[in-house]
């Protein structure tokens, strides 16, 4: 979490230092314009969770490896030249493999889930088309694991990122970016409750239309 805060503050400092340098208005990032489009995100992470079994009651530790793929439509508004704020819903598929650290002789457990969420974002474009973005949001999803074990999951995330906008023309851009993600998750089922945190780098490919 401390690394995430430092990284976010570094991005903010860069933005503030360059904020007075208005981006060129021959790019469609002027005050009053809209940005629409979406991101395709692929991520990989390892996390440690504390699991509480409810019947009988005891606690153990679980290590998980997670692969995720998400599609995130977005819409935003430029409140000043180069600086946009907005929101984006998300649709995510996640596959996880769990290993019980307290009882290592147990077979690993695998699961998958589909979820939906909503995030807000703030994004700033520099003159050279490099951009910085900060996103925060919430995702809820159902997952099913080995033995038809079903659980409800809630995930809070903070994601600072940076990338480069490739303008195809005055209205369209392709935007690859690198993200550093922090997730705080809670999972509930009739017999088990777990919570854990994870940090990961991910790669996103974005496509935007400016109006």
PDB file of C-alpha atoms in Angstrom:
ATOM      1  CA  UNK A   1       0.000   0.000   0.000  1.00  0.00           C
ATOM      2  CA  UNK A   2       2.870   2.372   0.819  1.00  0.00           C
ATOM      3  CA  UNK A   3       4.418   1.724  -2.618  1.00  0.00           C
ATOM      4  CA  UNK A   4       1.062   2.483  -4.246  1.00  0.00           C
ATOM      5  CA  UNK A   5       0.712   5.804  -2.397  1.00  0.00           C
ATOM      6  CA  UNK A   6       4.266   6.843  -3.344  1.00  0.00           C
ATOM      7  CA  UNK A   7       3.663   5.943  -6.983  1.00  0.00           C
ATOM      8  CA  UNK A   8       0.368   7.885  -7.038  1.00  0.00           C
ATOM      9  CA  UNK A   9       1.994  10.943  -5.444  1.00  0.00           C
ATOM     10  CA  UNK A  10       4.803  10.810  -8.009  1.00  0.00           C
ATOM     11  CA  UNK A  11       2.274  10.843 -10.874  1.00  0.00           C
ATOM     12  CA  UNK A  12       0.397  13.723  -9.228  1.00  0.00           C
ATOM     13  CA  UNK A  13       3.619  15.719  -8.802  1.00  0.00           C
ATOM     14  CA  UNK A  14       4.484  15.267 -12.470  1.00  0.00           C
ATOM     15  CA  UNK A  15       0.995  16.386 -13.458  1.00  0.00           C
ATOM     16  CA  UNK A  16       1.111  19.497 -11.278  1.00  0.00           C
ATOM     17  CA  UNK A  17       4.571  20.407 -12.557  1.00  0.00           C
ATOM     18  CA  UNK A  18       3.439  20.228 -16.177  1.00  0.00           C
ATOM     19  CA  UNK A  19      -0.132  21.445 -15.730  1.00  0.00           C
ATOM     20  CA  UNK A  20       0.654  25.018 -16.780  1.00  0.00           C
ATOM     21  CA  UNK A  21       1.907  23.763 -20.170  1.00  0.00           C
ATOM     22  CA  UNK A  22      -1.382  23.595 -22.088  1.00  0.00           C
ATOM     23  CA  UNK A  23      -1.480  20.758 -24.629  1.00  0.00           C
ATOM     24  CA  UNK A  24      -1.772  21.857 -28.265  1.00  0.00           C
ATOM     25  CA  UNK A  25      -5.354  22.420 -29.365  1.00  0.00           C
ATOM     26  CA  UNK A  26      -4.796  20.644 -32.696  1.00  0.00           C
ATOM     27  CA  UNK A  27      -5.354  17.496 -30.636  1.00  0.00           C
ATOM     28  CA  UNK A  28      -9.008  16.811 -29.629  1.00  0.00           C
ATOM     29  CA  UNK A  29      -8.258  17.285 -25.911  1.00  0.00           C
ATOM     30  CA  UNK A  30      -9.528  20.822 -25.444  1.00  0.00           C
ATOM     31  CA  UNK A  31     -11.852  22.009 -22.683  1.00  0.00           C
ATOM     32  CA  UNK A  32     -15.478  21.024 -23.300  1.00  0.00           C
ATOM     33  CA  UNK A  33     -14.761  17.944 -25.425  1.00  0.00           C
ATOM     34  CA  UNK A  34     -15.968  14.436 -24.564  1.00  0.00           C
ATOM     35  CA  UNK A  35     -13.877  11.275 -24.568  1.00  0.00           C
ATOM     36  CA  UNK A  36     -15.599   7.935 -25.198  1.00  0.00           C
ATOM     37  CA  UNK A  37     -14.245   4.458 -25.863  1.00  0.00           C
ATOM     38  CA  UNK A  38     -12.875   1.697 -23.713  1.00  0.00           C
ATOM     39  CA  UNK A  39      -9.946  -0.354 -22.429  1.00  0.00           C
ATOM     40  CA  UNK A  40      -9.021  -4.016 -22.754  1.00  0.00           C
ATOM     41  CA  UNK A  41      -7.024  -5.056 -19.694  1.00  0.00           C
ATOM     42  CA  UNK A  42      -4.952  -8.168 -19.018  1.00  0.00           C
ATOM     43  CA  UNK A  43      -3.396  -8.803 -15.598  1.00  0.00           C
ATOM     44  CA  UNK A  44      -1.534 -11.380 -13.490  1.00  0.00           C
ATOM     45  CA  UNK A  45      -1.055 -11.318  -9.718  1.00  0.00           C
ATOM     46  CA  UNK A  46      -0.167 -13.319  -6.606  1.00  0.00           C
ATOM     47  CA  UNK A  47      -1.975 -12.618  -3.340  1.00  0.00           C
ATOM     48  CA  UNK A  48      -2.119 -13.841   0.260  1.00  0.00           C
ATOM     49  CA  UNK A  49      -5.531 -14.096   1.944  1.00  0.00           C
ATOM     50  CA  UNK A  50      -6.669 -14.876   5.465  1.00  0.00           C
ATOM     51  CA  UNK A  51      -9.459 -17.478   5.409  1.00  0.00           C
ATOM     52  CA  UNK A  52     -11.930 -17.942   8.265  1.00  0.00           C
ATOM     53  CA  UNK A  53     -13.835 -21.238   8.274  1.00  0.00           C
ATOM     54  CA  UNK A  54     -17.183 -20.914  10.061  1.00  0.00           C
ATOM     55  CA  UNK A  55     -18.061 -24.539  10.875  1.00  0.00           C
ATOM     56  CA  UNK A  56     -15.941 -25.377  12.797  1.00  0.00           C
ATOM     57  CA  UNK A  57     -14.365 -21.970  13.360  1.00  0.00           C
ATOM     58  CA  UNK A  58     -10.642 -21.717  12.548  1.00  0.00           C
ATOM     59  CA  UNK A  59      -8.364 -19.484  10.486  1.00  0.00           C
ATOM     60  CA  UNK A  60      -5.746 -20.335   7.880  1.00  0.00           C
ATOM     61  CA  UNK A  61      -3.748 -18.588   5.173  1.00  0.00           C
ATOM     62  CA  UNK A  62      -4.187 -19.084   1.441  1.00  0.00           C
ATOM     63  CA  UNK A  63      -1.933 -18.114  -1.458  1.00  0.00           C
ATOM     64  CA  UNK A  64      -3.562 -17.486  -4.834  1.00  0.00           C
ATOM     65  CA  UNK A  65      -2.393 -16.934  -8.390  1.00  0.00           C
ATOM     66  CA  UNK A  66      -4.810 -14.877 -10.475  1.00  0.00           C
ATOM     67  CA  UNK A  67      -5.272 -14.203 -14.173  1.00  0.00           C
ATOM     68  CA  UNK A  68      -7.811 -11.573 -15.224  1.00  0.00           C
ATOM     69  CA  UNK A  69      -9.250 -10.127 -18.418  1.00  0.00           C
ATOM     70  CA  UNK A  70     -11.562  -7.124 -18.347  1.00  0.00           C
ATOM     71  CA  UNK A  71     -13.386  -4.852 -20.777  1.00  0.00           C
ATOM     72  CA  UNK A  72     -13.968  -1.289 -19.551  1.00  0.00           C
ATOM     73  CA  UNK A  73     -16.133   1.141 -21.571  1.00  0.00           C
ATOM     74  CA  UNK A  74     -15.590   4.766 -20.555  1.00  0.00           C
ATOM     75  CA  UNK A  75     -16.899   8.278 -20.966  1.00  0.00           C
ATOM     76  CA  UNK A  76     -15.237  11.452 -19.761  1.00  0.00           C
ATOM     77  CA  UNK A  77     -15.337  15.243 -20.035  1.00  0.00           C
ATOM     78  CA  UNK A  78     -12.413  17.671 -20.434  1.00  0.00           C
ATOM     79  CA  UNK A  79     -12.796  20.188 -17.627  1.00  0.00           C
ATOM     80  CA  UNK A  80      -9.789  22.102 -18.989  1.00  0.00           C
ATOM     81  CA  UNK A  81      -7.290  21.626 -21.812  1.00  0.00           C
ATOM     82  CA  UNK A  82      -5.795  18.143 -21.500  1.00  0.00           C
ATOM     83  CA  UNK A  83      -7.502  17.220 -18.210  1.00  0.00           C
ATOM     84  CA  UNK A  84     -10.526  14.890 -18.260  1.00  0.00           C
ATOM     85  CA  UNK A  85     -12.635  13.250 -15.569  1.00  0.00           C
ATOM     86  CA  UNK A  86     -15.197  10.501 -16.049  1.00  0.00           C
ATOM     87  CA  UNK A  87     -16.454   7.062 -15.172  1.00  0.00           C
ATOM     88  CA  UNK A  88     -16.334   3.560 -16.607  1.00  0.00           C
ATOM     89  CA  UNK A  89     -18.249   0.343 -15.965  1.00  0.00           C
ATOM     90  CA  UNK A  90     -16.234  -2.881 -16.110  1.00  0.00           C
ATOM     91  CA  UNK A  91     -16.869  -6.493 -17.091  1.00  0.00           C
ATOM     92  CA  UNK A  92     -14.250  -8.921 -15.817  1.00  0.00           C
ATOM     93  CA  UNK A  93     -13.337 -12.604 -16.068  1.00  0.00           C
ATOM     94  CA  UNK A  94     -10.955 -13.975 -13.441  1.00  0.00           C
ATOM     95  CA  UNK A  95      -9.295 -17.381 -13.040  1.00  0.00           C
ATOM     96  CA  UNK A  96      -7.583 -18.236  -9.730  1.00  0.00           C
ATOM     97  CA  UNK A  97      -5.592 -21.094  -8.232  1.00  0.00           C
ATOM     98  CA  UNK A  98      -5.495 -21.375  -4.431  1.00  0.00           C
ATOM     99  CA  UNK A  99      -3.037 -23.184  -2.166  1.00  0.00           C
ATOM    100  CA  UNK A 100      -3.669 -23.554   1.583  1.00  0.00           C
ATOM    101  CA  UNK A 101      -0.463 -22.354   3.266  1.00  0.00           C
ATOM    102  CA  UNK A 102      -1.483 -23.703   6.668  1.00  0.00           C
ATOM    103  CA  UNK A 103      -2.251 -27.210   5.333  1.00  0.00           C
ATOM    104  CA  UNK A 104       0.098 -27.567   2.326  1.00  0.00           C
ATOM    105  CA  UNK A 105      -0.756 -31.253   1.787  1.00  0.00           C
ATOM    106  CA  UNK A 106      -4.244 -30.253   0.585  1.00  0.00           C
ATOM    107  CA  UNK A 107      -4.689 -30.268  -3.183  1.00  0.00           C
ATOM    108  CA  UNK A 108      -4.742 -26.806  -4.829  1.00  0.00           C
ATOM    109  CA  UNK A 109      -8.178 -25.387  -5.485  1.00  0.00           C
ATOM    110  CA  UNK A 110      -9.038 -23.671  -8.780  1.00  0.00           C
ATOM    111  CA  UNK A 111     -11.892 -21.326  -9.547  1.00  0.00           C
ATOM    112  CA  UNK A 112     -13.232 -18.780 -11.995  1.00  0.00           C
ATOM    113  CA  UNK A 113     -15.704 -15.926 -11.850  1.00  0.00           C
ATOM    114  CA  UNK A 114     -17.370 -13.160 -13.827  1.00  0.00           C
ATOM    115  CA  UNK A 115     -17.992  -9.744 -12.338  1.00  0.00           C
ATOM    116  CA  UNK A 116     -19.199  -6.212 -13.008  1.00  0.00           C
ATOM    117  CA  UNK A 117     -18.079  -2.946 -11.488  1.00  0.00           C
ATOM    118  CA  UNK A 118     -17.891   0.835 -11.750  1.00  0.00           C
ATOM    119  CA  UNK A 119     -14.911   3.197 -11.507  1.00  0.00           C
ATOM    120  CA  UNK A 120     -14.144   6.892 -11.724  1.00  0.00           C
ATOM    121  CA  UNK A 121     -11.011   8.268 -13.365  1.00  0.00           C
ATOM    122  CA  UNK A 122      -8.978  11.426 -13.860  1.00  0.00           C
ATOM    123  CA  UNK A 123      -6.659  11.663 -16.864  1.00  0.00           C
ATOM    124  CA  UNK A 124      -4.148  14.239 -18.079  1.00  0.00           C
ATOM    125  CA  UNK A 125      -2.501  14.445 -21.524  1.00  0.00           C
ATOM    126  CA  UNK A 126       0.892  16.104 -21.986  1.00  0.00           C
ATOM    127  CA  UNK A 127       2.033  17.952 -25.110  1.00  0.00           C
ATOM    128  CA  UNK A 128       3.970  14.941 -26.375  1.00  0.00           C
ATOM    129  CA  UNK A 129       0.863  12.678 -26.076  1.00  0.00           C
ATOM    130  CA  UNK A 130       2.087  10.884 -22.951  1.00  0.00           C
ATOM    131  CA  UNK A 131      -0.765  10.703 -20.440  1.00  0.00           C
ATOM    132  CA  UNK A 132      -1.215   9.906 -16.750  1.00  0.00           C
ATOM    133  CA  UNK A 133      -4.363   8.401 -15.272  1.00  0.00           C
ATOM    134  CA  UNK A 134      -5.694   7.571 -11.824  1.00  0.00           C
ATOM    135  CA  UNK A 135      -8.646   5.204 -11.422  1.00  0.00           C
ATOM    136  CA  UNK A 136     -10.558   4.018  -8.369  1.00  0.00           C
ATOM    137  CA  UNK A 137     -13.507   1.644  -8.306  1.00  0.00           C
ATOM    138  CA  UNK A 138     -15.473  -1.295  -6.988  1.00  0.00           C
ATOM    139  CA  UNK A 139     -16.199  -4.712  -8.532  1.00  0.00           C
ATOM    140  CA  UNK A 140     -18.628  -7.423  -7.424  1.00  0.00           C
ATOM    141  CA  UNK A 141     -18.510 -10.930  -8.878  1.00  0.00           C
ATOM    142  CA  UNK A 142     -19.567 -14.509  -8.306  1.00  0.00           C
ATOM    143  CA  UNK A 143     -16.974 -17.276  -8.490  1.00  0.00           C
ATOM    144  CA  UNK A 144     -17.154 -21.039  -8.691  1.00  0.00           C
ATOM    145  CA  UNK A 145     -14.287 -23.300  -7.614  1.00  0.00           C
ATOM    146  CA  UNK A 146     -13.444 -26.984  -7.299  1.00  0.00           C
ATOM    147  CA  UNK A 147     -16.412 -29.024  -6.071  1.00  0.00           C
ATOM    148  CA  UNK A 148     -18.988 -26.465  -7.285  1.00  0.00           C
ATOM    149  CA  UNK A 149     -18.043 -24.203  -4.386  1.00  0.00           C
ATOM    150  CA  UNK A 150     -19.764 -20.820  -4.966  1.00  0.00           C
ATOM    151  CA  UNK A 151     -18.776 -17.540  -3.311  1.00  0.00           C
ATOM    152  CA  UNK A 152     -19.609 -13.831  -3.544  1.00  0.00           C
ATOM    153  CA  UNK A 153     -16.652 -11.490  -3.934  1.00  0.00           C
ATOM    154  CA  UNK A 154     -16.211  -7.741  -3.542  1.00  0.00           C
ATOM    155  CA  UNK A 155     -13.099  -5.924  -4.713  1.00  0.00           C
ATOM    156  CA  UNK A 156     -11.948  -2.327  -4.163  1.00  0.00           C
ATOM    157  CA  UNK A 157      -9.159  -1.061  -6.419  1.00  0.00           C
ATOM    158  CA  UNK A 158      -6.863   1.942  -6.912  1.00  0.00           C
ATOM    159  CA  UNK A 159      -4.916   2.056 -10.196  1.00  0.00           C
ATOM    160  CA  UNK A 160      -2.369   4.735 -11.183  1.00  0.00           C
ATOM    161  CA  UNK A 161      -1.080   4.366 -14.753  1.00  0.00           C
ATOM    162  CA  UNK A 162       0.735   6.039 -17.615  1.00  0.00           C
ATOM    163  CA  UNK A 163       0.701   5.528 -21.365  1.00  0.00           C
ATOM    164  CA  UNK A 164       0.988   7.035 -24.823  1.00  0.00           C
ATOM    165  CA  UNK A 165      -1.836   8.263 -27.074  1.00  0.00           C
ATOM    166  CA  UNK A 166      -1.399   7.394 -30.748  1.00  0.00           C
ATOM    167  CA  UNK A 167      -3.732   9.741 -32.633  1.00  0.00           C
ATOM    168  CA  UNK A 168      -4.925   8.123 -35.862  1.00  0.00           C
ATOM    169  CA  UNK A 169      -6.763  11.324 -36.784  1.00  0.00           C
ATOM    170  CA  UNK A 170      -8.369  14.314 -35.049  1.00  0.00           C
ATOM    171  CA  UNK A 171     -11.068  12.158 -33.452  1.00  0.00           C
ATOM    172  CA  UNK A 172      -9.552   8.725 -32.735  1.00  0.00           C
ATOM    173  CA  UNK A 173      -6.648   7.462 -30.613  1.00  0.00           C
ATOM    174  CA  UNK A 174      -5.143   4.105 -29.631  1.00  0.00           C
ATOM    175  CA  UNK A 175      -3.697   4.204 -26.106  1.00  0.00           C
ATOM    176  CA  UNK A 176      -1.456   1.472 -24.675  1.00  0.00           C
ATOM    177  CA  UNK A 177      -0.677   1.951 -20.984  1.00  0.00           C
ATOM    178  CA  UNK A 178       1.017   0.317 -17.996  1.00  0.00           C
ATOM    179  CA  UNK A 179      -0.912   0.059 -14.702  1.00  0.00           C
ATOM    180  CA  UNK A 180       0.092  -0.552 -11.107  1.00  0.00           C
ATOM    181  CA  UNK A 181      -2.953  -2.019  -9.355  1.00  0.00           C
ATOM    182  CA  UNK A 182      -3.802  -2.285  -5.666  1.00  0.00           C
ATOM    183  CA  UNK A 183      -6.769  -4.529  -4.752  1.00  0.00           C
ATOM    184  CA  UNK A 184      -8.485  -5.095  -1.395  1.00  0.00           C
ATOM    185  CA  UNK A 185     -10.856  -8.089  -1.654  1.00  0.00           C
ATOM    186  CA  UNK A 186     -13.484  -9.775   0.495  1.00  0.00           C
ATOM    187  CA  UNK A 187     -15.050 -13.158  -0.297  1.00  0.00           C
ATOM    188  CA  UNK A 188     -18.118 -14.707   1.385  1.00  0.00           C
ATOM    189  CA  UNK A 189     -19.747 -18.143   1.195  1.00  0.00           C
ATOM    190  CA  UNK A 190     -21.972 -20.145   3.578  1.00  0.00           C
ATOM    191  CA  UNK A 191     -18.943 -21.782   5.262  1.00  0.00           C
ATOM    192  CA  UNK A 192     -15.935 -19.572   4.570  1.00  0.00           C
ATOM    193  CA  UNK A 193     -14.986 -15.898   4.675  1.00  0.00           C
ATOM    194  CA  UNK A 194     -11.675 -14.562   3.373  1.00  0.00           C
ATOM    195  CA  UNK A 195     -10.041 -11.208   2.833  1.00  0.00           C
ATOM    196  CA  UNK A 196      -6.765 -10.274   1.200  1.00  0.00           C
ATOM    197  CA  UNK A 197      -4.763  -7.645  -0.643  1.00  0.00           C
ATOM    198  CA  UNK A 198      -2.797  -7.849  -3.855  1.00  0.00           C
ATOM    199  CA  UNK A 199      -0.565  -5.638  -5.975  1.00  0.00           C
ATOM    200  CA  UNK A 200       0.139  -6.195  -9.643  1.00  0.00           C
ATOM    201  CA  UNK A 201       1.309  -4.631 -12.872  1.00  0.00           C
ATOM    202  CA  UNK A 202      -1.003  -4.968 -15.847  1.00  0.00           C
ATOM    203  CA  UNK A 203      -1.115  -3.904 -19.479  1.00  0.00           C
ATOM    204  CA  UNK A 204      -4.079  -2.147 -21.067  1.00  0.00           C
ATOM    205  CA  UNK A 205      -4.889  -1.323 -24.673  1.00  0.00           C
ATOM    206  CA  UNK A 206      -7.343   1.546 -25.038  1.00  0.00           C
ATOM    207  CA  UNK A 207      -9.370   2.883 -27.967  1.00  0.00           C
ATOM    208  CA  UNK A 208     -10.920   6.348 -27.704  1.00  0.00           C
ATOM    209  CA  UNK A 209     -13.173   8.568 -29.780  1.00  0.00           C
ATOM    210  CA  UNK A 210     -13.211  12.307 -29.045  1.00  0.00           C
ATOM    211  CA  UNK A 211     -16.365  14.374 -29.534  1.00  0.00           C
TER     212      UNK A 211
END
